[in-house]
Amino acid sequence: MSTAIVIGSGLGGIATALRLRHKGYKVTVFEQNDYAGGKLHAIKKDGYRFDLGPSLFTLPHLVDQLHSLFPDHNSSFSYIKKDIGCHYFWEDGTIFKAHSDHADFVTHASDTFTESKAVINNYLNTSKSRYNLTKSLFLEKSLHKWSTYFSFDTIKAIVNAPLLGLFNTLNEENKVFRNPKLTQLFNRYATYNGSSPYQTPGIMSMIPHLEMGIGTFYPQNGMHRISQSLYELAIEVGVEFRFRESVTKINYNHNKAIGITTPLGVYDGDIIVSNMDIYPTYKKLLKDYPEPVKTLEQERSSSALIFYWGGIENEYSELDLHNILFSEDYPAEFDYIFNKKTLFNDPTVYINITSKETKADAPAGCENWFVMINAPGDYGQNWEEMITEARKNIITKINKCLNTDISKHISTEHILDPRGIEKNTSSYRAHYMVPQVMINLLRF
Ligand SMILES: Cc1cc2nc3c(=O)[nH]c(=O)nc-3n(C[C@H](O)[C@H](O)[C@H](O)COP(=O)(O)OP(=O)(O)OC[C@H]3O[C@@H](n4cnc5c(N)ncnc54)[C@H](O)[C@@H]3O)c2cc1C
């Protein structure tokens, strides 16, 4: 039987392991941590459960596909579709509930922001066509294969390039709205891959289609079930996981990867897949191999600072699973994160509350708040000082938008900052990394 080695048991690593197993390989996954899931992990503290990283679930059919590779095994994974994607708040009291249904979104957005229905409808339709034109290239095909660039889908996308918004920034595209709040709402989608709307191209306007076209979903019992259910399936179908075994080297011979080295041994494989960030893959595991310099020098995405708060009483009916409290000065916020590499004093605050859906995630009468702001990666800033300041600013923002004093409710706290994200998963200065890196010297 041919053997495959996967470095890293993040979602990309587990998915690759399942696909290789399905093709008949004997698969071993090497993971530096003592758990599977990478960024998609969870913690329990003082009776609260918190998903640590991802909180928004889109494109669930991609997870279904993995489960259905092995129809003889019962999947313990299920999810619901949310009617409302997100609740948005501004300091002047404006509240907007973003419906997943296209027509409902248009109606409510038009009423809330006194914006023309036709303009909003047209924007969502453009988002849909951009998504459909490019999804094959960005989401379904490998950018590391020449065949991708000569495929029919790619040629179709190139022919339609003028329609894709490639030559404007996302913010410029979103100026189509007269109401700056709606521009801000759609600018937010740049952050879905850790970009700034003032720098990222307008093609990112395809992302809203994921929410307002296809929908947002919630896995029963939280995001962690995605990685856990796939891990359980992988174990059932015979994938071997070697935890606490960090890979230190990829061994190769004439441009072909032939195995790996860890502190515990040397392992040969017919296929080697790196699921870790491309930067440390080359810098640490392939030290003597020629680097793809341009790729490694690309600007890193933003990272995140997250407070996990428990103790908050269950009295905020205006909040839902996903909530955004917008900064009053969005351009300044991104300038601070991307150019000044620090935090802005009026941050946009994202609050995710899974106990709204899964009551068992918090003690009776309480809620588990995952409170996140976008942040620069770790460039050696004084994080202790920045975290203390950010905590104050976040509380001020929540108090202003929700007309409350949240600080007196917080009895449990856990904090994850960009240093922790980097340390836990080896993703260099970022939290959104190139997923499932297939390094170019490896045959597949
Ligand atoms: C705070 C936060 C919020 C996010 N929110 C969302 C969201 O709402 N929706 C969404 O879709 N995405 C979100 N993301 C992005 C999403 O989490 C990632 O895209 C995804 O989890 C990446 O999976 P991965 O398998 O590619 O990488 P990772 O999960 O980083 O997995 C890499 C694995 O490799 C292991 N590893 C690294 N080096 C070695 C080594 N030398 N030897 C062995 N193992 C090694 C790591 O320990 C890790 O387990 C968020 C990310 C973060 C951090």
XYZ file of C-alpha atoms and ligand atoms in Angstrom:
497
model
C 0.000 0.000 0.000
C 1.359 3.470 -0.861
C 1.976 5.703 2.116
C 1.093 9.350 2.666
C 2.318 11.714 5.362
C 0.386 14.827 6.347
C 2.121 17.490 8.441
C -0.443 19.142 10.718
C -3.907 18.086 11.814
C -5.730 21.355 11.128
C -8.945 21.180 9.170
C -6.954 21.157 5.921
C -4.755 18.334 7.186
C -7.643 16.147 8.307
C -9.509 16.787 5.037
C -6.422 15.826 3.017
C -5.863 12.742 5.152
C -9.452 11.613 4.539
C -9.166 12.133 0.796
C -5.878 10.253 0.598
C -7.284 7.438 2.722
C -10.254 7.291 0.380
C -7.797 6.846 -2.501
C -6.316 3.866 -0.711
C -3.225 5.350 0.917
C -1.970 4.385 4.344
C -2.037 7.839 5.957
C -0.167 9.172 8.983
C -0.772 12.675 10.307
C 1.985 14.296 12.388
C 0.820 17.013 14.767
C 2.898 19.159 17.106
C -0.003 19.668 19.552
C -1.783 17.027 21.586
C -5.115 17.639 19.829
C -6.515 17.618 16.300
C -8.147 20.606 14.637
C -5.460 23.303 14.656
C -7.193 26.684 14.807
C -10.561 24.959 14.968
C -10.227 24.017 18.609
C -12.237 24.723 21.779
C -11.698 25.187 25.509
C -13.817 24.735 28.628
C -13.488 27.079 31.565
C -15.607 27.536 34.715
C -18.632 25.813 33.169
C -18.346 27.638 29.826
C -17.392 26.183 26.457
C -15.744 28.434 23.891
C -14.836 27.745 20.279
C -11.328 29.160 20.140
C -10.975 30.238 16.506
C -13.437 30.112 13.618
C -17.009 30.988 14.494
C -18.757 31.537 11.170
C -19.680 28.413 9.205
C -20.261 28.802 5.475
C -20.205 26.291 2.583
C -21.183 23.314 4.786
C -21.447 21.054 1.728
C -17.634 20.917 1.712
C -17.721 19.203 5.120
C -20.610 16.973 3.979
C -18.514 15.896 0.993
C -15.798 14.618 3.329
C -18.269 12.671 5.458
C -19.871 11.178 2.380
C -16.546 9.769 1.161
C -17.177 6.944 3.621
C -20.923 6.215 3.452
C -20.606 3.109 5.635
C -19.659 5.267 8.594
C -22.412 7.138 10.370
C -21.734 10.843 10.453
C -22.334 12.513 13.792
C -22.246 15.918 12.161
C -25.280 18.104 11.542
C -26.031 21.796 11.291
C -28.803 24.315 10.949
C -29.186 27.234 8.570
C -29.479 30.645 10.218
C -32.237 33.027 9.063
C -30.237 36.010 10.261
C -26.545 36.057 9.436
C -25.436 38.850 11.751
C -26.711 41.689 13.936
C -24.960 45.003 13.246
C -24.771 47.919 15.683
C -23.613 51.523 15.410
C -23.110 54.000 18.222
C -25.956 56.248 16.994
C -28.409 53.445 17.813
C -28.758 52.013 14.303
C -29.317 48.254 14.434
C -29.496 46.063 11.354
C -30.310 42.370 11.182
C -28.742 40.878 8.051
C -31.149 38.293 6.668
C -29.698 35.280 4.893
C -32.502 35.432 2.374
C -31.606 37.720 -0.548
C -35.032 39.382 -0.873
C -35.412 39.907 2.894
C -31.942 41.388 3.062
C -32.748 43.857 0.285
C -36.012 44.943 1.916
C -34.564 45.433 5.394
C -31.368 47.075 4.197
C -33.350 49.461 2.027
C -35.584 50.412 4.986
C -32.743 50.729 7.524
C -30.276 52.636 5.372
C -32.760 54.476 3.119
C -30.970 53.059 0.135
C -32.493 52.118 -3.206
C -33.660 48.496 -3.367
C -32.402 48.297 -6.955
C -28.859 49.298 -5.937
C -28.734 46.718 -3.138
C -30.274 44.035 -5.313
C -27.805 44.766 -8.093
C -24.891 44.612 -5.639
C -25.944 41.172 -4.388
C -26.450 39.928 -7.941
C -22.970 41.136 -8.901
C -21.612 39.421 -5.800
C -23.261 36.195 -6.964
C -21.907 36.369 -10.514
C -18.408 37.185 -9.255
C -18.596 34.251 -6.887
C -19.778 31.891 -9.621
C -17.125 33.108 -12.065
C -14.212 32.664 -9.675
C -15.141 29.947 -7.160
C -13.664 27.214 -9.297
C -10.338 29.036 -9.490
C -10.057 30.101 -5.859
C -11.974 27.433 -3.981
C -11.989 24.262 -6.017
C -8.740 24.073 -7.953
C -5.105 24.074 -6.917
C -3.264 27.283 -7.739
C -0.101 25.163 -7.781
C -1.069 23.228 -10.890
C -0.505 24.529 -14.416
C -3.667 22.778 -15.585
C -5.706 25.225 -13.466
C -4.477 28.145 -15.544
C -5.496 26.530 -18.827
C -8.901 25.294 -17.705
C -12.171 26.471 -19.216
C -13.222 28.080 -15.902
C -10.036 30.137 -15.719
C -10.330 31.305 -19.306
C -13.968 32.267 -18.621
C -12.849 34.273 -15.567
C -10.112 36.013 -17.583
C -12.522 36.918 -20.389
C -14.846 38.389 -17.763
C -12.041 40.142 -15.862
C -13.515 43.645 -16.423
C -16.627 42.520 -14.506
C -14.719 41.225 -11.502
C -13.775 44.505 -9.835
C -10.089 43.663 -10.011
C -8.997 47.215 -10.680
C -10.776 48.923 -7.766
C -10.401 48.470 -4.057
C -13.326 46.889 -2.218
C -14.037 50.251 -0.594
C -14.205 51.922 -4.012
C -16.623 49.246 -5.233
C -18.755 49.722 -2.144
C -19.081 53.471 -2.659
C -21.990 52.476 -4.879
C -24.078 52.948 -1.724
C -25.030 56.449 -0.655
C -25.246 55.525 2.999
C -21.715 55.130 4.440
C -23.024 52.558 6.945
C -23.890 50.196 4.100
C -20.484 50.791 2.532
C -18.937 49.958 5.898
C -21.052 46.814 6.245
C -19.908 45.482 2.865
C -16.322 46.650 3.469
C -16.245 44.302 6.431
C -16.062 41.297 4.120
C -12.411 42.143 3.427
C -11.660 40.934 6.931
C -12.875 37.429 6.088
C -9.433 36.646 4.745
C -7.624 39.154 6.931
C -7.459 42.019 4.403
C -8.130 45.735 4.518
C -11.061 46.976 2.384
C -8.931 49.989 1.473
C -6.286 47.765 -0.118
C -7.964 44.541 -1.171
C -9.421 44.382 -4.703
C -13.137 44.670 -5.389
C -13.326 40.970 -6.275
C -13.758 40.418 -2.525
C -17.304 41.673 -3.050
C -18.061 38.069 -3.989
C -17.895 37.051 -0.311
C -21.317 38.444 0.719
C -22.847 35.900 -1.666
C -21.698 33.205 0.735
C -23.955 34.704 3.402
C -26.830 36.351 1.532
C -26.889 33.825 -1.319
C -25.874 30.474 0.118
C -26.393 31.222 3.801
C -24.691 30.974 7.164
C -24.883 27.807 9.206
C -24.301 26.627 12.727
C -23.011 23.134 13.535
C -24.994 21.400 16.287
C -22.902 21.796 19.461
C -20.584 24.400 17.971
C -17.782 24.873 15.450
C -15.518 22.411 17.205
C -17.768 19.605 15.960
C -16.488 20.257 12.430
C -12.914 19.288 13.247
C -13.903 16.704 15.868
C -16.383 14.846 13.668
C -13.848 14.689 10.829
C -11.126 13.572 13.222
C -13.413 10.834 14.584
C -14.163 9.715 11.027
C -10.451 9.699 10.159
C -9.713 7.475 13.149
C -12.557 5.126 12.213
C -11.278 4.690 8.662
C -7.743 3.970 9.804
C -5.826 7.252 9.569
C -3.036 7.273 12.146
C -2.454 10.451 14.180
C 0.874 11.024 15.906
C 0.336 13.853 18.383
C 3.104 15.825 20.128
C 5.398 14.903 17.242
C 6.552 18.057 15.531
C 8.048 17.677 12.061
C 11.489 19.290 11.858
C 12.451 18.501 8.276
C 11.015 17.413 4.948
C 13.457 15.021 3.308
C 13.775 15.191 -0.446
C 15.753 13.742 -3.281
C 16.043 15.542 -6.630
C 12.980 17.749 -6.174
C 10.855 14.943 -4.849
C 9.787 14.800 -1.228
C 10.488 11.356 0.143
C 9.830 11.617 3.861
C 10.037 13.636 7.049
C 12.137 13.849 10.189
C 10.830 14.401 13.710
C 12.652 14.262 17.053
C 11.376 10.672 17.314
C 12.430 9.326 13.945
C 12.673 9.433 10.172
C 9.607 8.384 8.183
C 9.351 7.668 4.465
C 6.287 8.427 2.397
C 5.201 8.288 -1.225
C 3.305 11.540 -0.770
C 4.143 14.307 1.707
C 1.604 17.087 2.299
C 2.307 20.108 4.446
C -0.810 21.493 6.133
C 1.183 24.048 8.084
C 1.698 27.659 7.050
C 3.790 27.960 3.898
C 6.267 30.334 5.594
C 7.586 27.955 8.284
C 7.234 25.056 5.841
C 10.005 26.569 3.722
C 11.931 28.424 6.439
C 12.071 25.542 8.917
C 11.369 22.261 7.147
C 13.035 22.952 3.795
C 15.908 25.161 4.881
C 18.222 24.266 1.998
C 15.578 24.129 -0.693
C 15.080 27.170 -2.999
C 12.270 29.317 -1.590
C 9.347 30.732 -3.569
C 10.573 34.197 -2.576
C 7.631 36.202 -3.928
C 5.115 34.028 -2.119
C 6.973 34.198 1.175
C 7.365 37.973 0.938
C 3.660 38.591 0.423
C 2.073 40.844 3.019
C 0.656 38.828 5.900
C -3.024 38.965 6.757
C -4.300 40.624 9.904
C -4.481 38.560 13.071
C -6.887 38.753 16.004
C -7.162 39.570 19.681
C -9.894 37.580 21.403
C -11.411 37.768 24.870
C -13.485 34.785 25.965
C -15.858 36.057 28.635
C -18.181 34.151 30.906
C -20.463 35.341 33.652
C -22.518 37.565 31.394
C -26.168 37.315 32.240
C -28.555 36.163 29.627
C -30.289 39.509 29.204
C -29.084 40.820 25.856
C -31.979 39.844 23.618
C -30.790 42.258 20.912
C -27.718 40.055 20.400
C -27.660 36.891 18.291
C -25.044 34.253 17.439
C -22.988 36.746 15.355
C -22.845 40.441 16.227
C -20.763 43.360 14.977
C -20.359 46.688 16.776
C -18.841 49.017 14.209
C -16.011 51.510 14.676
C -16.928 55.138 14.031
C -13.777 55.498 11.919
C -13.217 52.419 9.803
C -10.377 53.814 7.607
C -8.423 54.764 10.743
C -8.939 51.310 12.249
C -7.399 49.622 9.214
C -4.618 52.197 9.029
C -3.682 51.312 12.610
C -3.779 47.557 11.969
C -2.070 47.368 8.578
C 0.247 50.398 8.515
C 0.949 51.325 12.138
C 0.846 47.657 13.263
C -1.045 48.536 16.405
C -4.639 48.732 17.677
C -7.075 51.574 17.138
C -8.818 53.064 20.180
C -12.272 52.687 18.601
C -12.207 49.103 17.314
C -14.912 47.188 15.493
C -15.980 44.525 17.970
C -17.262 41.104 16.938
C -19.240 39.148 19.545
C -20.023 35.487 18.985
C -22.353 33.802 21.479
C -22.781 30.082 20.864
C -24.937 29.683 23.986
C -27.669 31.485 22.012
C -27.831 28.226 20.007
C -26.319 25.630 22.362
C -27.593 26.313 25.872
C -25.126 23.838 27.400
C -22.219 26.122 26.410
C -22.908 28.309 29.479
C -24.382 27.812 32.954
C -28.119 28.477 33.232
C -28.980 32.157 32.863
C -25.549 33.075 31.478
C -23.854 33.434 28.105
C -20.418 32.657 26.685
C -19.054 35.669 24.818
C -16.267 35.353 22.261
C -15.227 38.984 21.772
C -12.790 39.613 18.934
C -11.118 42.586 17.309
C -8.869 42.546 14.274
C -5.218 43.042 15.133
C -1.842 43.155 13.418
C 0.377 40.092 13.591
C 3.154 39.921 16.150
C 5.965 42.331 15.227
C 7.305 42.486 18.777
C 4.809 45.102 19.993
C 4.175 45.605 23.708
C 1.180 43.240 23.760
C 0.539 43.431 27.501
C 0.000 47.174 27.257
C -2.007 46.865 24.035
C -4.265 44.166 25.487
C -5.030 46.211 28.611
C -5.876 49.240 26.492
C -7.912 47.183 23.992
C -9.958 45.595 26.779
C -10.944 49.074 28.020
C -11.802 50.256 24.502
C -13.846 47.146 23.741
C -15.846 47.554 26.947
C -16.471 51.210 26.120
C -17.696 50.225 22.663
C -20.026 47.533 23.998
C -21.385 49.880 26.669
C -22.108 52.596 24.103
C -23.766 50.301 21.555
C -25.740 48.174 24.025
C -26.353 50.869 26.601
C -25.002 48.762 29.459
C -22.048 48.341 31.789
C -20.648 45.030 30.672
C -17.526 45.114 32.851
C -19.417 44.235 36.021
C -20.735 41.020 34.441
C -17.431 39.436 33.420
C -16.442 36.759 35.912
C -14.434 34.377 33.694
C -11.836 35.416 31.169
C -9.434 33.775 28.761
C -7.371 35.781 26.257
C -5.810 34.765 22.944
C -3.563 37.268 21.152
C -1.581 37.086 17.888
C 1.430 35.629 19.704
C -0.715 32.776 21.035
C -2.281 32.068 17.645
C 1.189 31.905 16.102
C 2.537 29.733 18.895
C -0.423 27.308 18.863
C -0.421 26.688 15.120
C 2.896 28.025 13.738
C 1.147 30.429 11.373
C 3.589 33.217 10.868
C 2.276 36.656 11.937
C -1.247 35.904 10.826
C -4.372 33.988 11.551
C -5.635 33.465 8.045
C -3.030 31.466 6.245
C -2.865 29.851 2.857
C -4.876 26.777 3.719
C -3.656 23.337 2.937
C -0.385 24.265 1.407
C 0.766 21.855 -1.241
C 4.379 22.799 -1.607
C 5.521 22.862 -5.167
C 8.246 20.273 -5.063
C 5.879 17.568 -3.995
C 4.275 15.321 -6.505
C 0.649 14.476 -5.728
C -9.433 33.743 15.620
C -9.765 33.145 14.292
C -11.022 33.304 13.758
C -11.332 32.730 12.532
N -12.624 32.824 12.074
C -12.996 32.111 10.989
C -14.377 31.983 10.665
O -15.237 32.517 11.359
N -14.714 31.255 9.577
C -13.753 30.619 8.810
O -14.130 29.954 7.825
N -12.436 30.711 9.112
C -12.054 31.421 10.187
N -10.737 31.468 10.560
C -9.752 30.834 9.679
C -9.707 29.322 9.894
O -9.579 29.054 11.257
C -8.512 28.759 9.173
O -8.549 29.113 7.806
C -8.471 27.238 9.241
O -8.807 26.747 10.522
C -7.073 26.838 8.853
O -6.973 25.441 8.878
P -5.633 24.784 8.412
O -5.788 23.314 8.539
O -5.296 25.281 7.051
O -4.513 25.353 9.401
P -4.330 25.196 10.975
O -5.623 25.038 11.660
O -3.442 26.298 11.403
O -3.539 23.815 11.097
C -2.163 23.712 10.963
C -1.744 22.571 11.871
O -0.388 22.285 11.638
C 0.233 22.020 12.895
N 1.665 22.211 12.744
C 2.311 23.372 12.483
N 3.642 23.152 12.386
C 3.822 21.819 12.584
C 4.975 20.966 12.593
N 6.201 21.443 12.342
N 4.799 19.650 12.843
C 3.557 19.136 13.079
N 2.437 19.897 13.081
C 2.566 21.211 12.820
C -0.420 23.016 13.820
O -0.252 22.680 15.184
C -1.860 22.927 13.350
O -2.575 21.930 14.036
C -10.371 32.026 11.794
C -9.095 31.881 12.331
C -8.807 32.401 13.585
C -7.441 32.188 14.182
